[in-house]
PDB file of C-alpha atoms in Angstrom:
ATOM      1  CA  UNK A 148      -7.951   4.408  -3.140  1.00  0.00           C
ATOM      2  CA  UNK A 149      -9.530   7.515  -4.990  1.00  0.00           C
ATOM      3  CA  UNK A 150      -6.966  10.228  -3.799  1.00  0.00           C
ATOM      4  CA  UNK A 151      -3.977   7.789  -4.823  1.00  0.00           C
ATOM      5  CA  UNK A 152      -6.066   7.360  -8.071  1.00  0.00           C
ATOM      6  CA  UNK A 153      -6.236  11.134  -8.752  1.00  0.00           C
ATOM      7  CA  UNK A 154      -2.812  12.099  -7.688  1.00  0.00           C
ATOM      8  CA  UNK A 155      -1.037   9.562  -9.779  1.00  0.00           C
ATOM      9  CA  UNK A 156      -3.500  10.449 -12.867  1.00  0.00           C
ATOM     10  CA  UNK A 157      -3.028  13.823 -12.311  1.00  0.00           C
ATOM     11  CA  UNK A 158       0.722  13.401 -11.900  1.00  0.00           C
ATOM     12  CA  UNK A 159       1.114  11.135 -15.256  1.00  0.00           C
ATOM     13  CA  UNK A 160      -0.894  13.601 -17.153  1.00  0.00           C
ATOM     14  CA  UNK A 161       1.917  17.015 -15.989  1.00  0.00           C
ATOM     15  CA  UNK A 162       4.460  14.480 -17.058  1.00  0.00           C
ATOM     16  CA  UNK A 163       3.288  13.971 -20.407  1.00  0.00           C
ATOM     17  CA  UNK A 164       1.491  17.117 -21.313  1.00  0.00           C
ATOM     18  CA  UNK A 165       4.998  18.689 -21.231  1.00  0.00           C
ATOM     19  CA  UNK A 166       6.202  15.721 -24.038  1.00  0.00           C
ATOM     20  CA  UNK A 167       3.504  17.192 -26.600  1.00  0.00           C
ATOM     21  CA  UNK A 168       4.604  19.248 -29.433  1.00  0.00           C
ATOM     22  CA  UNK A 169       1.556  19.592 -31.663  1.00  0.00           C
ATOM     23  CA  UNK A 170      -2.152  20.748 -30.486  1.00  0.00           C
ATOM     24  CA  UNK A 171      -3.558  17.497 -31.909  1.00  0.00           C
ATOM     25  CA  UNK A 172      -1.422  15.578 -29.295  1.00  0.00           C
ATOM     26  CA  UNK A 173      -2.599  17.682 -26.619  1.00  0.00           C
ATOM     27  CA  UNK A 174      -6.101  16.906 -27.418  1.00  0.00           C
ATOM     28  CA  UNK A 175      -5.416  13.419 -27.744  1.00  0.00           C
ATOM     29  CA  UNK A 176      -3.888  12.949 -24.424  1.00  0.00           C
ATOM     30  CA  UNK A 177      -6.705  14.977 -22.867  1.00  0.00           C
ATOM     31  CA  UNK A 178      -9.152  12.711 -24.406  1.00  0.00           C
ATOM     32  CA  UNK A 179      -7.273  10.032 -22.912  1.00  0.00           C
ATOM     33  CA  UNK A 180      -6.792  11.400 -19.659  1.00  0.00           C
ATOM     34  CA  UNK A 181     -10.090  12.989 -18.639  1.00  0.00           C
ATOM     35  CA  UNK A 182     -12.547   9.926 -19.170  1.00  0.00           C
ATOM     36  CA  UNK A 183     -10.927   8.464 -16.080  1.00  0.00           C
ATOM     37  CA  UNK A 184     -11.647  11.184 -14.084  1.00  0.00           C
ATOM     38  CA  UNK A 185     -15.446  10.837 -15.145  1.00  0.00           C
ATOM     39  CA  UNK A 186     -14.949  13.787 -17.520  1.00  0.00           C
ATOM     40  CA  UNK A 187     -16.245  13.214 -21.473  1.00  0.00           C
ATOM     41  CA  UNK A 188     -16.191  16.906 -22.445  1.00  0.00           C
ATOM     42  CA  UNK A 189     -13.724  19.743 -22.261  1.00  0.00           C
ATOM     43  CA  UNK A 190     -13.463  23.267 -23.685  1.00  0.00           C
ATOM     44  CA  UNK A 191     -10.733  25.812 -22.905  1.00  0.00           C
ATOM     45  CA  UNK A 192     -11.741  29.465 -24.030  1.00  0.00           C
ATOM     46  CA  UNK A 193     -10.628  33.138 -23.592  1.00  0.00           C
ATOM     47  CA  UNK A 194     -13.155  35.682 -22.798  1.00  0.00           C
ATOM     48  CA  UNK A 195     -13.323  39.233 -24.315  1.00  0.00           C
ATOM     49  CA  UNK A 196     -15.134  41.902 -23.019  1.00  0.00           C
ATOM     50  CA  UNK A 197     -17.367  42.194 -26.163  1.00  0.00           C
ATOM     51  CA  UNK A 198     -17.787  38.196 -26.833  1.00  0.00           C
ATOM     52  CA  UNK A 199     -17.176  34.342 -25.664  1.00  0.00           C
ATOM     53  CA  UNK A 200     -14.562  32.775 -28.121  1.00  0.00           C
ATOM     54  CA  UNK A 201     -13.896  29.239 -27.544  1.00  0.00           C
ATOM     55  CA  UNK A 202     -10.477  27.766 -28.928  1.00  0.00           C
ATOM     56  CA  UNK A 203     -10.324  24.544 -28.384  1.00  0.00           C
ATOM     57  CA  UNK A 204     -12.114  21.313 -27.010  1.00  0.00           C
ATOM     58  CA  UNK A 205     -14.630  18.564 -27.143  1.00  0.00           C
ATOM     59  CA  UNK A 206     -17.925  20.168 -26.514  1.00  0.00           C
ATOM     60  CA  UNK A 207     -20.304  19.191 -28.836  1.00  0.00           C
ATOM     61  CA  UNK A 208     -20.140  21.143 -32.192  1.00  0.00           C
ATOM     62  CA  UNK A 209     -23.506  22.621 -32.544  1.00  0.00           C
ATOM     63  CA  UNK A 210     -23.468  23.413 -28.662  1.00  0.00           C
ATOM     64  CA  UNK A 211     -20.311  25.497 -29.150  1.00  0.00           C
ATOM     65  CA  UNK A 212     -21.521  27.349 -32.305  1.00  0.00           C
ATOM     66  CA  UNK A 213     -24.742  28.376 -30.703  1.00  0.00           C
ATOM     67  CA  UNK A 214     -23.558  29.217 -27.403  1.00  0.00           C
ATOM     68  CA  UNK A 215     -20.992  31.473 -29.290  1.00  0.00           C
ATOM     69  CA  UNK A 216     -23.712  32.837 -31.643  1.00  0.00           C
ATOM     70  CA  UNK A 217     -26.463  33.504 -29.128  1.00  0.00           C
ATOM     71  CA  UNK A 218     -23.426  35.190 -26.613  1.00  0.00           C
ATOM     72  CA  UNK A 219     -24.858  32.591 -23.676  1.00  0.00           C
ATOM     73  CA  UNK A 220     -21.639  34.059 -21.735  1.00  0.00           C
ATOM     74  CA  UNK A 221     -23.411  36.519 -20.781  1.00  0.00           C
ATOM     75  CA  UNK A 222     -26.621  34.276 -19.095  1.00  0.00           C
ATOM     76  CA  UNK A 223     -24.361  31.005 -18.828  1.00  0.00           C
ATOM     77  CA  UNK A 224     -24.927  30.400 -14.733  1.00  0.00           C
ATOM     78  CA  UNK A 225     -21.851  28.554 -14.450  1.00  0.00           C
ATOM     79  CA  UNK A 226     -20.089  31.389 -15.673  1.00  0.00           C
ATOM     80  CA  UNK A 227     -22.077  34.058 -13.819  1.00  0.00           C
ATOM     81  CA  UNK A 228     -20.511  32.313 -10.810  1.00  0.00           C
ATOM     82  CA  UNK A 229     -17.378  32.108 -12.081  1.00  0.00           C
ATOM     83  CA  UNK A 230     -17.185  36.092 -12.623  1.00  0.00           C
ATOM     84  CA  UNK A 231     -18.920  36.385  -9.138  1.00  0.00           C
ATOM     85  CA  UNK A 232     -16.647  34.497  -7.016  1.00  0.00           C
ATOM     86  CA  UNK A 233     -13.321  34.396  -9.131  1.00  0.00           C
ATOM     87  CA  UNK A 234     -12.385  30.467  -8.364  1.00  0.00           C
ATOM     88  CA  UNK A 235     -12.794  27.470  -9.426  1.00  0.00           C
ATOM     89  CA  UNK A 236     -15.774  25.325  -8.707  1.00  0.00           C
ATOM     90  CA  UNK A 237     -17.737  22.083  -9.116  1.00  0.00           C
ATOM     91  CA  UNK A 238     -21.357  22.344 -10.704  1.00  0.00           C
ATOM     92  CA  UNK A 239     -24.380  20.717 -11.227  1.00  0.00           C
ATOM     93  CA  UNK A 240     -28.036  21.554 -10.893  1.00  0.00           C
ATOM     94  CA  UNK A 241     -28.819  21.244  -7.361  1.00  0.00           C
ATOM     95  CA  UNK A 242     -25.522  23.565  -6.313  1.00  0.00           C
ATOM     96  CA  UNK A 243     -26.345  26.164  -9.138  1.00  0.00           C
ATOM     97  CA  UNK A 244     -29.984  26.316  -7.458  1.00  0.00           C
ATOM     98  CA  UNK A 245     -28.654  26.797  -3.782  1.00  0.00           C
ATOM     99  CA  UNK A 246     -26.318  29.504  -5.231  1.00  0.00           C
ATOM    100  CA  UNK A 247     -29.712  31.081  -6.782  1.00  0.00           C
ATOM    101  CA  UNK A 248     -28.338  31.148 -10.174  1.00  0.00           C
ATOM    102  CA  UNK A 249     -31.131  29.743 -12.150  1.00  0.00           C
ATOM    103  CA  UNK A 250     -33.457  32.380 -13.501  1.00  0.00           C
ATOM    104  CA  UNK A 251     -35.716  32.456 -16.497  1.00  0.00           C
ATOM    105  CA  UNK A 252     -32.434  33.344 -18.878  1.00  0.00           C
ATOM    106  CA  UNK A 253     -29.774  31.546 -17.165  1.00  0.00           C
ATOM    107  CA  UNK A 254     -32.002  28.195 -16.836  1.00  0.00           C
ATOM    108  CA  UNK A 255     -32.574  28.150 -20.419  1.00  0.00           C
ATOM    109  CA  UNK A 256     -28.820  27.930 -21.270  1.00  0.00           C
ATOM    110  CA  UNK A 257     -28.388  25.369 -18.442  1.00  0.00           C
ATOM    111  CA  UNK A 258     -31.420  23.063 -19.979  1.00  0.00           C
ATOM    112  CA  UNK A 259     -29.911  23.730 -23.672  1.00  0.00           C
ATOM    113  CA  UNK A 260     -26.946  22.291 -22.420  1.00  0.00           C
ATOM    114  CA  UNK A 261     -27.679  19.329 -20.533  1.00  0.00           C
ATOM    115  CA  UNK A 262     -29.378  18.337 -23.637  1.00  0.00           C
ATOM    116  CA  UNK A 263     -25.782  18.010 -25.086  1.00  0.00           C
ATOM    117  CA  UNK A 264     -24.685  15.668 -22.195  1.00  0.00           C
ATOM    118  CA  UNK A 265     -23.590  19.001 -19.804  1.00  0.00           C
ATOM    119  CA  UNK A 266     -25.291  18.090 -16.677  1.00  0.00           C
ATOM    120  CA  UNK A 267     -22.370  18.291 -14.328  1.00  0.00           C
ATOM    121  CA  UNK A 268     -18.454  19.627 -14.186  1.00  0.00           C
ATOM    122  CA  UNK A 269     -15.792  21.919 -13.075  1.00  0.00           C
ATOM    123  CA  UNK A 270     -15.026  25.173 -14.212  1.00  0.00           C
ATOM    124  CA  UNK A 271     -11.369  27.080 -13.508  1.00  0.00           C
ATOM    125  CA  UNK A 272     -10.746  30.691 -14.151  1.00  0.00           C
ATOM    126  CA  UNK A 273      -6.986  30.931 -15.359  1.00  0.00           C
ATOM    127  CA  UNK A 274      -4.653  33.707 -15.467  1.00  0.00           C
ATOM    128  CA  UNK A 275      -4.198  34.888 -19.118  1.00  0.00           C
ATOM    129  CA  UNK A 276      -2.518  37.823 -20.645  1.00  0.00           C
ATOM    130  CA  UNK A 277      -3.780  41.005 -21.879  1.00  0.00           C
ATOM    131  CA  UNK A 278      -6.268  41.706 -19.607  1.00  0.00           C
ATOM    132  CA  UNK A 279      -8.443  38.909 -21.022  1.00  0.00           C
ATOM    133  CA  UNK A 280     -10.159  35.909 -18.688  1.00  0.00           C
ATOM    134  CA  UNK A 281      -8.896  32.452 -19.870  1.00  0.00           C
ATOM    135  CA  UNK A 282     -11.720  29.805 -19.014  1.00  0.00           C
ATOM    136  CA  UNK A 283     -11.613  25.592 -18.849  1.00  0.00           C
ATOM    137  CA  UNK A 284     -14.351  23.936 -18.156  1.00  0.00           C
ATOM    138  CA  UNK A 285     -15.075  20.507 -18.139  1.00  0.00           C
ATOM    139  CA  UNK A 286     -18.103  18.459 -18.419  1.00  0.00           C
ATOM    140  CA  UNK A 287     -20.224  15.150 -18.748  1.00  0.00           C
ATOM    141  CA  UNK A 288     -23.363  13.346 -17.766  1.00  0.00           C
ATOM    142  CA  UNK A 289     -22.034  12.630 -14.405  1.00  0.00           C
ATOM    143  CA  UNK A 290     -18.860  13.182 -13.116  1.00  0.00           C
ATOM    144  CA  UNK A 291     -16.638  12.322  -9.806  1.00  0.00           C
ATOM    145  CA  UNK A 292     -17.656  14.517  -6.867  1.00  0.00           C
ATOM    146  CA  UNK A 293     -14.794  14.100  -4.863  1.00  0.00           C
ATOM    147  CA  UNK A 294     -13.954  16.965  -3.455  1.00  0.00           C
ATOM    148  CA  UNK A 295     -10.335  16.017  -4.116  1.00  0.00           C
ATOM    149  CA  UNK A 296     -11.047  16.018  -7.591  1.00  0.00           C
ATOM    150  CA  UNK A 297     -11.253  19.784  -8.079  1.00  0.00           C
ATOM    151  CA  UNK A 298      -7.689  20.791  -7.384  1.00  0.00           C
ATOM    152  CA  UNK A 299      -6.601  18.025  -9.733  1.00  0.00           C
ATOM    153  CA  UNK A 300      -8.562  19.097 -12.600  1.00  0.00           C
ATOM    154  CA  UNK A 301      -7.194  22.968 -11.815  1.00  0.00           C
ATOM    155  CA  UNK A 302      -3.529  21.547 -12.019  1.00  0.00           C
ATOM    156  CA  UNK A 303      -4.688  19.875 -15.534  1.00  0.00           C
ATOM    157  CA  UNK A 304      -6.311  23.199 -16.469  1.00  0.00           C
ATOM    158  CA  UNK A 305      -3.310  24.957 -16.031  1.00  0.00           C
ATOM    159  CA  UNK A 306      -0.622  22.958 -17.704  1.00  0.00           C
ATOM    160  CA  UNK A 307      -3.496  22.309 -20.410  1.00  0.00           C
ATOM    161  CA  UNK A 308      -4.119  26.052 -20.973  1.00  0.00           C
ATOM    162  CA  UNK A 309       0.194  26.835 -20.413  1.00  0.00           C
ATOM    163  CA  UNK A 310       0.757  24.047 -23.219  1.00  0.00           C
ATOM    164  CA  UNK A 311      -1.879  25.274 -26.040  1.00  0.00           C
ATOM    165  CA  UNK A 312      -0.316  28.714 -25.548  1.00  0.00           C
ATOM    166  CA  UNK A 313       2.918  27.586 -26.526  1.00  0.00           C
ATOM    167  CA  UNK A 314       2.050  25.649 -29.249  1.00  0.00           C
ATOM    168  CA  UNK A 315      -0.308  27.873 -30.799  1.00  0.00           C
ATOM    169  CA  UNK A 316       2.334  31.230 -30.222  1.00  0.00           C
ATOM    170  CA  UNK A 317       3.426  32.994 -33.139  1.00  0.00           C
ATOM    171  CA  UNK A 318       6.755  30.895 -34.357  1.00  0.00           C
ATOM    172  CA  UNK A 319       9.762  32.416 -33.317  1.00  0.00           C
ATOM    173  CA  UNK A 320      13.123  32.634 -35.108  1.00  0.00           C
ATOM    174  CA  UNK A 321      15.810  30.350 -33.415  1.00  0.00           C
ATOM    175  CA  UNK A 322      18.727  32.782 -32.162  1.00  0.00           C
ATOM    176  CA  UNK A 323      22.624  31.808 -32.974  1.00  0.00           C
ATOM    177  CA  UNK A 324      22.957  29.827 -29.529  1.00  0.00           C
ATOM    178  CA  UNK A 325      20.183  27.565 -30.345  1.00  0.00           C
ATOM    179  CA  UNK A 326      21.377  26.830 -33.691  1.00  0.00           C
ATOM    180  CA  UNK A 327      24.661  26.332 -32.416  1.00  0.00           C
ATOM    181  CA  UNK A 328      23.812  23.019 -30.370  1.00  0.00           C
ATOM    182  CA  UNK A 329      26.473  20.550 -31.125  1.00  0.00           C
ATOM    183  CA  UNK A 330      25.553  17.158 -32.755  1.00  0.00           C
ATOM    184  CA  UNK A 331      26.574  15.209 -29.953  1.00  0.00           C
ATOM    185  CA  UNK A 332      24.146  18.275 -27.708  1.00  0.00           C
ATOM    186  CA  UNK A 333      21.739  16.774 -30.143  1.00  0.00           C
ATOM    187  CA  UNK A 334      21.821  13.459 -30.096  1.00  0.00           C
ATOM    188  CA  UNK A 335      21.859  13.190 -26.415  1.00  0.00           C
ATOM    189  CA  UNK A 336      18.519  15.176 -26.024  1.00  0.00           C
ATOM    190  CA  UNK A 337      16.848  13.003 -28.761  1.00  0.00           C
ATOM    191  CA  UNK A 338      17.729   9.909 -26.171  1.00  0.00           C
ATOM    192  CA  UNK A 339      16.609  12.262 -23.522  1.00  0.00           C
ATOM    193  CA  UNK A 340      13.424  12.599 -25.619  1.00  0.00           C
ATOM    194  CA  UNK A 341      12.838   8.945 -25.496  1.00  0.00           C
ATOM    195  CA  UNK A 342      12.729   8.940 -21.795  1.00  0.00           C
ATOM    196  CA  UNK A 343      16.013   7.787 -21.384  1.00  0.00           C
ATOM    197  CA  UNK A 344      18.524   8.461 -18.559  1.00  0.00           C
ATOM    198  CA  UNK A 345      21.933   9.842 -18.300  1.00  0.00           C
ATOM    199  CA  UNK A 346      23.231   6.117 -17.283  1.00  0.00           C
ATOM    200  CA  UNK A 347      21.377   4.777 -20.184  1.00  0.00           C
ATOM    201  CA  UNK A 348      22.493   7.311 -22.918  1.00  0.00           C
ATOM    202  CA  UNK A 349      26.315   7.001 -21.884  1.00  0.00           C
ATOM    203  CA  UNK A 350      25.777   3.227 -22.470  1.00  0.00           C
ATOM    204  CA  UNK A 351      24.255   3.926 -25.845  1.00  0.00           C
ATOM    205  CA  UNK A 352      26.438   6.392 -27.069  1.00  0.00           C
ATOM    206  CA  UNK A 353      29.369   4.805 -25.375  1.00  0.00           C
ATOM    207  CA  UNK A 354      30.570   7.570 -23.529  1.00  0.00           C
ATOM    208  CA  UNK A 355      30.778   8.908 -19.756  1.00  0.00           C
ATOM    209  CA  UNK A 356      27.274   9.596 -17.983  1.00  0.00           C
ATOM    210  CA  UNK A 357      28.852  12.892 -16.558  1.00  0.00           C
ATOM    211  CA  UNK A 358      29.582  13.515 -19.897  1.00  0.00           C
ATOM    212  CA  UNK A 359      25.950  13.275 -20.875  1.00  0.00           C
ATOM    213  CA  UNK A 360      24.867  15.007 -18.089  1.00  0.00           C
ATOM    214  CA  UNK A 361      27.307  18.071 -19.123  1.00  0.00           C
ATOM    215  CA  UNK A 362      25.977  17.869 -23.058  1.00  0.00           C
ATOM    216  CA  UNK A 363      22.416  18.134 -21.967  1.00  0.00           C
ATOM    217  CA  UNK A 364      22.979  20.789 -19.544  1.00  0.00           C
ATOM    218  CA  UNK A 365      24.782  22.693 -22.117  1.00  0.00           C
ATOM    219  CA  UNK A 366      21.860  22.283 -24.566  1.00  0.00           C
ATOM    220  CA  UNK A 367      19.500  23.802 -21.744  1.00  0.00           C
ATOM    221  CA  UNK A 368      21.312  27.137 -21.323  1.00  0.00           C
ATOM    222  CA  UNK A 369      21.546  27.389 -25.234  1.00  0.00           C
ATOM    223  CA  UNK A 370      17.855  26.831 -25.156  1.00  0.00           C
ATOM    224  CA  UNK A 371      17.588  29.169 -22.268  1.00  0.00           C
ATOM    225  CA  UNK A 372      15.114  26.459 -20.706  1.00  0.00           C
ATOM    226  CA  UNK A 373      15.046  24.926 -17.191  1.00  0.00           C
ATOM    227  CA  UNK A 374      14.688  21.530 -17.675  1.00  0.00           C
ATOM    228  CA  UNK A 375      15.600  18.578 -20.064  1.00  0.00           C
ATOM    229  CA  UNK A 376      11.652  17.973 -20.962  1.00  0.00           C
ATOM    230  CA  UNK A 377      11.609  21.803 -22.044  1.00  0.00           C
ATOM    231  CA  UNK A 378      14.703  21.335 -24.379  1.00  0.00           C
ATOM    232  CA  UNK A 379      13.752  18.322 -26.027  1.00  0.00           C
ATOM    233  CA  UNK A 380      10.310  20.174 -27.067  1.00  0.00           C
ATOM    234  CA  UNK A 381      12.097  23.626 -27.849  1.00  0.00           C
ATOM    235  CA  UNK A 382      14.660  21.873 -30.102  1.00  0.00           C
ATOM    236  CA  UNK A 383      12.040  19.449 -31.540  1.00  0.00           C
ATOM    237  CA  UNK A 384       9.844  22.682 -32.225  1.00  0.00           C
ATOM    238  CA  UNK A 385      12.524  24.247 -34.449  1.00  0.00           C
ATOM    239  CA  UNK A 386      13.419  20.943 -36.223  1.00  0.00           C
ATOM    240  CA  UNK A 387      16.887  20.368 -34.546  1.00  0.00           C
ATOM    241  CA  UNK A 388      16.000  17.037 -33.381  1.00  0.00           C
ATOM    242  CA  UNK A 389      13.649  13.730 -34.216  1.00  0.00           C
ATOM    243  CA  UNK A 390      11.297  12.385 -31.812  1.00  0.00           C
TER     244      UNK A 390
END
């Protein structure tokens, strides 16, 4: 059933995206997951008043360069609709025509995009800091038009954006609590990073399951995070564990 497929794929992505520790891993994950939803190109950009800036994605490089150089963001019918409605939507030529968004200038942008295989897609507006607008777009020759796909792509966009911002944020210095993780706490986190449960870690380390749980909870407190996956990602980021 299509809905089950979309739900399962989205849930798997949300779980997997929290484990990646580099931008390269994030891009590889997206390139594996998105084609299963009929999407072959994606871009994540932050729009500023004076220009549009694409900072991650797989849109054709020639098209991206042309788009930025010519400031197509102000003529792109997809972005014009996004600025007007302030919510995500599915798009193709038929929908843009129905919304009266293809005029002389905007149609040129759309046709040029089609020349690069960007015929249909999804576009979402995302919360960002500093008053800027973050946008995630997904496109291809022909994408899945099931209405249930739109909220699935919105969730993927939100997690993709959050992880990208996390991975590209200025490197912070670890505080004293973080550096004071005990050897056993680090050991438990390393096994947790490999997907082991508390029970499995207890068997490996020959300690009680409740002791494993305590070590991981203490590590989460020191690392100032809410989940064990976040604890694994944060400790790996500072080189405290090997995953």
